[in-house]
CSV table of C-alpha atoms in Angstrom, one decimal:
chain,number,residue,atom,x,y,z
A,1,MET,CA,-166.5,13.9,-7.3
A,2,PRO,CA,-169.4,12.0,-8.6
A,3,LEU,CA,-169.5,10.8,-12.1
A,4,ILE,CA,-173.1,11.7,-12.7
A,5,SER,CA,-175.2,14.2,-10.9
A,6,VAL,CA,-178.8,13.8,-11.3
A,7,ILE,CA,-180.8,16.7,-10.7
A,8,ILE,CA,-185.1,16.5,-9.6
A,9,PRO,CA,-186.9,19.6,-9.5
A,10,VAL,CA,-190.1,19.2,-7.5
A,11,TYR,CA,-193.4,21.0,-6.6
A,12,ASN,CA,-195.8,19.4,-4.6
A,13,GLY,CA,-194.9,16.1,-5.8
A,14,GLU,CA,-195.7,13.6,-2.5
A,15,LYS,CA,-197.4,11.1,-4.7
A,16,THR,CA,-194.5,10.4,-7.0
A,17,ILE,CA,-191.4,11.5,-5.9
A,18,LYS,CA,-190.6,8.5,-3.9
A,19,LYS,CA,-190.7,6.4,-6.9
A,20,THR,CA,-188.7,8.7,-9.0
A,21,ILE,CA,-185.8,8.8,-6.6
A,22,GLU,CA,-186.0,5.1,-6.2
A,23,SER,CA,-185.7,5.1,-10.3
A,24,VAL,CA,-182.4,6.6,-9.8
A,25,LEU,CA,-180.7,5.3,-6.6
A,26,LYS,CA,-181.7,1.7,-8.5
A,27,GLN,CA,-179.5,2.5,-11.7
A,28,THR,CA,-176.7,0.4,-12.6
A,29,VAL,CA,-174.1,3.3,-12.3
A,30,SER,CA,-173.7,4.2,-8.9
A,31,ASP,CA,-171.3,6.7,-8.7
A,32,LEU,CA,-174.0,9.8,-8.8
A,33,GLU,CA,-175.5,12.3,-6.7
A,34,VAL,CA,-179.5,13.3,-6.4
A,35,LEU,CA,-180.3,16.5,-6.0
A,36,VAL,CA,-183.8,17.2,-5.2
A,37,ILE,CA,-184.5,21.2,-5.5
A,38,ASN,CA,-187.7,21.8,-3.7
A,39,ASP,CA,-189.6,24.3,-5.5
A,40,GLY,CA,-191.8,25.6,-2.6
A,41,SER,CA,-193.6,22.4,-2.0
A,42,THR,CA,-196.4,22.8,0.6
A,43,ASP,CA,-197.4,19.1,1.3
A,44,SER,CA,-195.1,16.1,2.8
A,45,THR,CA,-192.8,16.5,-0.4
A,46,GLU,CA,-189.7,17.6,2.0
A,47,GLU,CA,-190.4,15.0,4.4
A,48,ILE,CA,-190.8,12.0,2.1
A,49,VAL,CA,-187.5,13.2,0.4
A,50,LYS,CA,-185.6,13.2,3.9
A,51,SER,CA,-187.0,10.0,5.1
A,52,ILE,CA,-185.2,8.0,2.1
A,53,PRO,CA,-181.6,6.6,3.7
A,54,ASP,CA,-178.8,7.2,0.8
A,55,LEU,CA,-176.0,9.5,1.2
A,56,ARG,CA,-175.9,10.3,-2.1
A,57,LEU,CA,-179.4,12.6,-1.8
A,58,LYS,CA,-179.5,15.8,-1.1
A,59,ILE,CA,-182.5,18.1,-0.9
A,60,PHE,CA,-182.5,22.0,-1.6
A,61,SER,CA,-185.5,24.1,-0.5
A,62,TYR,CA,-186.6,27.2,-2.3
A,63,HIS,CA,-189.3,29.4,-2.5
A,64,ASN,CA,-191.5,28.8,-5.6
A,65,ALA,CA,-190.1,29.9,-9.1
A,66,GLY,CA,-191.2,27.4,-11.7
A,67,LEU,CA,-189.2,24.8,-13.3
A,68,ALA,CA,-186.3,26.5,-15.1
A,69,ALA,CA,-185.3,28.1,-12.1
A,70,SER,CA,-185.5,25.1,-10.4
A,71,ARG,CA,-183.0,23.0,-13.1
A,72,ASN,CA,-180.7,26.2,-12.6
A,73,ARG,CA,-180.3,25.8,-9.0
A,74,GLY,CA,-179.6,22.2,-9.4
A,75,LEU,CA,-176.9,23.1,-11.5
A,76,SER,CA,-175.3,25.4,-9.4
A,77,HIS,CA,-174.9,22.6,-6.7
A,78,THR,CA,-173.3,19.7,-9.4
A,79,ASN,CA,-169.7,18.0,-8.4
A,80,GLY,CA,-170.2,15.3,-11.4
A,81,GLU,CA,-168.9,15.3,-14.8
A,82,PHE,CA,-172.1,14.7,-16.4
A,83,ILE,CA,-175.7,16.4,-15.7
A,84,SER,CA,-179.3,14.7,-16.4
A,85,PHE,CA,-182.4,15.6,-15.3
A,86,ILE,CA,-185.8,14.3,-14.4
A,87,ASP,CA,-189.2,15.3,-13.5
A,88,ALA,CA,-190.7,14.2,-9.9
A,89,ASP,CA,-193.6,12.0,-11.6
A,90,ASP,CA,-191.3,10.2,-14.4
A,91,LEU,CA,-189.5,7.1,-14.1
A,92,TRP,CA,-186.0,5.5,-15.8
A,93,THR,CA,-185.2,2.4,-16.8
A,94,PHE,CA,-182.6,0.9,-14.3
A,95,ASP,CA,-180.0,1.1,-17.2
A,96,LYS,CA,-180.7,4.3,-18.1
A,97,LEU,CA,-177.5,6.3,-16.8
A,98,GLU,CA,-174.9,3.8,-17.6
A,99,ALA,CA,-176.2,3.7,-21.4
A,100,GLN,CA,-176.4,7.2,-21.9
A,101,TRP,CA,-173.1,7.3,-20.2
A,102,LYS,CA,-171.4,4.7,-22.3
A,103,ALA,CA,-172.4,6.4,-25.1
A,104,LEU,CA,-170.8,9.4,-24.9
A,105,GLU,CA,-167.6,7.7,-24.1
A,106,ASP,CA,-168.1,5.8,-27.4
A,107,SER,CA,-168.4,9.7,-28.8
A,108,GLU,CA,-165.8,12.2,-28.1
A,109,ASN,CA,-167.8,15.0,-30.0
A,110,ALA,CA,-171.0,14.4,-28.8
A,111,ALA,CA,-172.0,16.7,-25.6
A,112,VAL,CA,-175.4,15.2,-25.5
A,113,ALA,CA,-176.7,11.5,-25.1
A,114,TYR,CA,-180.4,10.7,-25.3
A,115,SER,CA,-183.1,7.6,-25.5
A,116,TRP,CA,-186.4,6.9,-26.2
A,117,THR,CA,-189.1,7.5,-23.8
A,118,ASP,CA,-192.5,5.5,-23.3
A,119,TYR,CA,-195.7,7.0,-22.2
A,120,ILE,CA,-197.2,6.1,-18.4
A,121,ASP,CA,-200.7,6.8,-16.7
A,122,VAL,CA,-200.8,8.2,-13.3
A,123,ASP,CA,-200.7,4.2,-12.2
A,124,SER,CA,-197.2,3.9,-14.2
A,125,LYS,CA,-199.1,1.8,-16.5
A,126,PHE,CA,-198.4,1.9,-20.3
A,127,LEU,CA,-199.7,3.8,-22.3
A,128,LYS,CA,-198.3,4.2,-26.1
A,129,SER,CA,-194.4,4.3,-27.3
A,130,GLY,CA,-192.9,7.7,-28.2
A,131,SER,CA,-191.1,8.5,-31.0
A,132,ARG,CA,-188.2,6.2,-32.5
A,133,ILE,CA,-185.6,8.8,-33.4
A,134,THR,CA,-181.9,7.3,-34.2
A,135,LEU,CA,-180.4,10.4,-35.1
A,136,LYS,CA,-176.6,11.4,-34.6
A,137,GLY,CA,-173.8,14.1,-34.8
A,138,ASP,CA,-175.6,17.6,-35.7
A,139,VAL,CA,-179.1,17.1,-34.9
A,140,TYR,CA,-180.0,21.2,-35.1
A,141,ASN,CA,-181.9,20.7,-38.3
A,142,LYS,CA,-183.8,18.0,-37.1
A,143,LEU,CA,-184.5,19.6,-33.9
A,144,LEU,CA,-186.1,22.9,-35.6
A,145,LEU,CA,-188.6,21.2,-36.7
A,146,TYR,CA,-189.8,19.4,-33.3
A,147,ASN,CA,-188.1,18.3,-30.1
A,148,ILE,CA,-186.9,14.9,-30.9
A,149,LEU,CA,-186.1,14.1,-27.3
A,150,GLU,CA,-189.7,15.0,-26.4
A,151,ASN,CA,-189.2,15.7,-22.6
A,152,GLY,CA,-186.3,17.2,-19.9
A,153,SER,CA,-186.1,13.7,-18.2
A,154,ASN,CA,-184.3,12.3,-21.2
A,155,PRO,CA,-180.4,13.4,-22.1
A,156,LEU,CA,-177.3,12.9,-20.0
A,157,ILE,CA,-175.0,16.0,-20.6
A,158,ARG,CA,-171.4,16.9,-20.1
A,159,LYS,CA,-171.3,19.1,-17.5
A,160,GLU,CA,-168.9,21.7,-19.7
A,161,ALA,CA,-171.6,22.2,-22.0
A,162,PHE,CA,-173.3,24.3,-19.7
A,163,THR,CA,-170.0,26.3,-19.3
A,164,GLU,CA,-170.7,27.1,-22.6
A,165,ILE,CA,-173.9,28.1,-23.2
A,166,GLY,CA,-175.5,28.9,-19.7
A,167,GLY,CA,-178.4,27.3,-18.0
A,168,PHE,CA,-182.1,27.3,-18.7
A,169,ASP,CA,-184.0,30.4,-19.5
A,170,GLU,CA,-186.3,31.3,-17.2
A,171,SER,CA,-188.5,33.6,-18.8
A,172,LEU,CA,-190.1,31.0,-20.5
A,173,PRO,CA,-193.6,29.6,-19.1
A,174,ALA,CA,-193.3,26.1,-21.1
A,175,ALA,CA,-190.5,24.7,-24.1
A,176,GLU,CA,-187.3,25.7,-22.0
A,177,ASP,CA,-186.3,22.2,-22.5
A,178,TRP,CA,-186.7,22.1,-26.4
A,179,ASP,CA,-184.8,25.4,-26.2
A,180,MET,CA,-182.2,23.9,-24.1
A,181,TRP,CA,-181.5,21.4,-26.6
A,182,LEU,CA,-181.5,23.6,-29.6
A,183,ARG,CA,-178.7,25.7,-28.1
A,184,LEU,CA,-176.7,22.6,-27.2
A,185,ALA,CA,-177.3,21.5,-30.5
A,186,THR,CA,-175.7,24.7,-32.2
A,187,ARG,CA,-172.4,23.9,-30.6
A,188,TYR,CA,-172.5,20.0,-30.1
A,189,GLU,CA,-173.2,16.8,-31.5
A,190,PHE,CA,-175.7,14.2,-30.2
A,191,THR,CA,-175.8,10.6,-29.7
A,192,VAL,CA,-178.9,8.1,-29.1
A,193,VAL,CA,-179.3,5.0,-26.8
A,194,PRO,CA,-181.9,3.1,-29.0
A,195,LYS,CA,-183.9,1.8,-26.6
A,196,ALA,CA,-186.8,2.9,-24.5
A,197,GLN,CA,-185.3,4.3,-21.0
A,198,ILE,CA,-187.7,7.2,-20.0
A,199,LEU,CA,-191.1,6.3,-18.6
A,200,TYR,CA,-193.2,10.0,-18.8
A,201,ARG,CA,-196.0,10.3,-17.0
A,202,VAL,CA,-199.0,11.6,-18.5
A,203,SER,CA,-201.7,13.2,-16.0
A,204,ALA,CA,-204.1,15.8,-16.1
A,205,ASN,CA,-201.9,18.2,-13.8
A,206,SER,CA,-198.9,18.2,-16.2
A,207,MET,CA,-197.2,21.1,-17.3
A,208,SER,CA,-197.7,19.8,-20.5
A,209,THR,CA,-201.5,20.2,-20.4
A,210,ASN,CA,-201.9,23.8,-20.4
A,211,LEU,CA,-201.5,23.8,-24.0
A,212,LYS,CA,-202.0,27.6,-24.7
A,213,ARG,CA,-198.9,28.7,-22.5
A,214,GLN,CA,-197.2,25.6,-24.6
A,215,GLU,CA,-197.8,27.2,-28.2
A,216,VAL,CA,-197.0,30.9,-26.9
A,217,ALA,CA,-193.5,29.4,-25.6
A,218,SER,CA,-192.9,27.1,-28.3
A,219,LEU,CA,-193.5,29.9,-30.7
A,220,GLU,CA,-191.2,32.0,-29.3
A,221,VAL,CA,-188.3,29.6,-29.3
A,222,ILE,CA,-189.0,28.5,-32.5
A,223,GLU,CA,-188.6,32.6,-33.5
A,224,ARG,CA,-185.1,32.3,-31.6
A,225,ALA,CA,-184.0,29.1,-33.1
A,226,PHE,CA,-184.4,30.6,-36.6
A,227,THR,CA,-182.6,33.6,-36.1
A,228,HIS,CA,-179.4,31.8,-35.2
A,229,SER,CA,-176.7,31.9,-37.5
A,230,LYS,CA,-176.7,27.9,-38.0
A,231,ALA,CA,-180.3,27.9,-39.2
A,232,ALA,CA,-179.2,30.9,-42.0
A,233,SER,CA,-179.6,28.4,-44.8
A,234,VAL,CA,-182.9,26.3,-43.9
A,235,GLN,CA,-185.3,29.4,-43.2
A,236,HIS,CA,-187.8,27.2,-45.5
A,237,LEU,CA,-188.0,25.1,-42.6
A,238,LYS,CA,-189.7,27.3,-40.3
A,239,LYS,CA,-193.1,27.2,-41.7
A,240,TYR,CA,-193.0,23.2,-41.3
A,241,SER,CA,-191.4,23.5,-37.4
A,242,LYS,CA,-194.8,25.8,-36.9
A,243,ALA,CA,-196.8,22.9,-39.0
A,244,GLN,CA,-195.3,20.4,-36.6
A,245,LEU,CA,-196.0,22.0,-33.5
A,246,TYR,CA,-199.9,22.9,-34.2
A,247,GLN,CA,-200.0,19.0,-35.2
A,248,TYR,CA,-198.3,18.1,-31.9
A,249,LEU,CA,-200.7,20.4,-30.0
A,250,THR,CA,-203.7,19.0,-31.9
A,251,PHE,CA,-203.4,16.2,-30.7
A,252,LYS,CA,-202.4,16.6,-27.3
A,253,ALA,CA,-205.7,18.9,-27.1
A,254,LEU,CA,-207.7,15.7,-28.4
A,255,ASP,CA,-205.7,13.1,-25.9
A,256,ALA,CA,-207.4,14.4,-22.7
A,257,PRO,CA,-210.3,12.7,-21.4
A,258,PRO,CA,-213.8,13.5,-23.3
A,259,ALA,CA,-214.7,15.8,-20.2
A,260,LYS,CA,-211.8,17.5,-20.6
A,261,GLN,CA,-211.1,17.7,-24.3
A,262,LYS,CA,-211.8,21.1,-26.1
A,263,SER,CA,-213.0,20.9,-29.6
A,264,SER,CA,-212.3,24.7,-30.1
A,265,ILE,CA,-209.1,25.1,-29.1
A,266,ALA,CA,-208.1,21.5,-31.2
A,267,THR,CA,-209.9,23.2,-34.3
A,268,HIS,CA,-207.6,26.2,-33.9
A,269,PHE,CA,-204.1,24.0,-33.5
A,270,PHE,CA,-205.9,22.0,-36.4
A,271,TRP,CA,-206.4,25.2,-38.8
A,272,ASN,CA,-202.8,26.9,-38.0
A,273,CYS,CA,-201.3,23.2,-38.6
A,274,VAL,CA,-202.9,23.0,-42.4
A,275,LYS,CA,-202.4,27.0,-42.6
A,276,TYR,CA,-198.6,26.3,-42.2
A,277,ASP,CA,-198.2,23.5,-44.4
A,278,PRO,CA,-201.4,22.7,-46.7
A,279,SER,CA,-199.6,19.4,-48.2
A,280,ILE,CA,-200.5,17.8,-45.0
A,281,LEU,CA,-204.3,17.6,-46.1
A,282,ARG,CA,-202.9,15.0,-48.7
A,283,GLN,CA,-202.5,13.2,-45.4
A,284,LYS,CA,-205.8,11.0,-45.7
A,285,ARG,CA,-205.6,9.0,-42.4
A,286,LEU,CA,-204.4,12.2,-40.3
A,287,ILE,CA,-206.9,14.4,-41.6
A,288,LEU,CA,-209.3,11.6,-41.0
A,289,ILE,CA,-208.6,11.2,-37.5
A,290,ALA,CA,-208.5,14.7,-36.4
A,291,VAL,CA,-211.7,15.5,-38.0
A,292,LEU,CA,-213.2,12.3,-36.5
A,293,LYS,CA,-211.6,13.5,-32.9
A,294,ILE,CA,-212.8,17.0,-33.2
A,295,THR,CA,-216.1,16.3,-33.9
A,296,LEU,CA,-216.5,13.9,-31.2
A,297,ALA,CA,-215.0,16.2,-29.0
A,298,GLU,CA,-217.6,19.0,-29.8
A,299,LEU,CA,-220.3,16.5,-29.6
A,300,HIS,CA,-219.7,15.5,-25.8
A,301,TYR,CA,-219.0,19.3,-25.2
A,302,ARG,CA,-222.7,19.8,-26.3
A,303,ILE,CA,-224.3,17.1,-25.1
A,304,GLY,CA,-222.5,18.5,-21.1
A,305,CYS,CA,-224.1,21.9,-22.1
A,306,LEU,CA,-227.5,20.3,-22.5
A,307,LYS,CA,-227.7,18.3,-19.5
A,308,HIS,CA,-226.8,21.6,-17.4
A,309,LEU,CA,-229.9,23.1,-18.7
């Protein structure tokens, strides 16, 4: 029985899957199994995976069903005591699993260990640092405000926790990882490795770039979370949770290359951010950056329209 099971969902990931798998197989913890869940790929993903000569690596191919379903399919094949997930275009530092495993061993009450994230581009070059959160123990209230783990390629989780809370919600078209972390936080403590160990790849085709879908799914996650008994005493945080979501979506819309920026959707997100938390208007630097970026996006859009006249 392996110590750790790593689940890699993939759909048409021929450009990145090999590097992702290599970053897992080169971990300082060697007692692991790597389960690639091929979600109906139509490119050479399956052939690439099968060409990697490592007995710890297995691939299971299914019809296309989405990310949440692929993660759940992976869970059904696991034999490890601990579970981790990594998307097929992300990378880990070589010591990610070992550091998180040790953090869990040192914290009997914790079922989830997370690390920090750095963001990389399509060429694996550093873009920016993620949040440097160091919360431990009961993190539910903070998770209500935003996804402190930032992405689904982050945590190491005790397998027994999934027996208690079940798998990922396949009805959610996005934000299913945030929903999972919230559900885990209702029952278990979290611990942290204060190091950047997840390299999250940002690309125009990543799921997180479908912002309207992410908005709808995230709002549903928020509504569910605040109906839980654990949130009974913090209902006042709900509007701030929505404000944080819309602030994130605003800048996500403006992070795109100029040709793909949408000033209208960014304005919609920004207006909702202010609606739920008017105090944000006192953050002058944040407001200035948002307004300037939205204005520049609108100018770029209008110039593009004139060129097509």
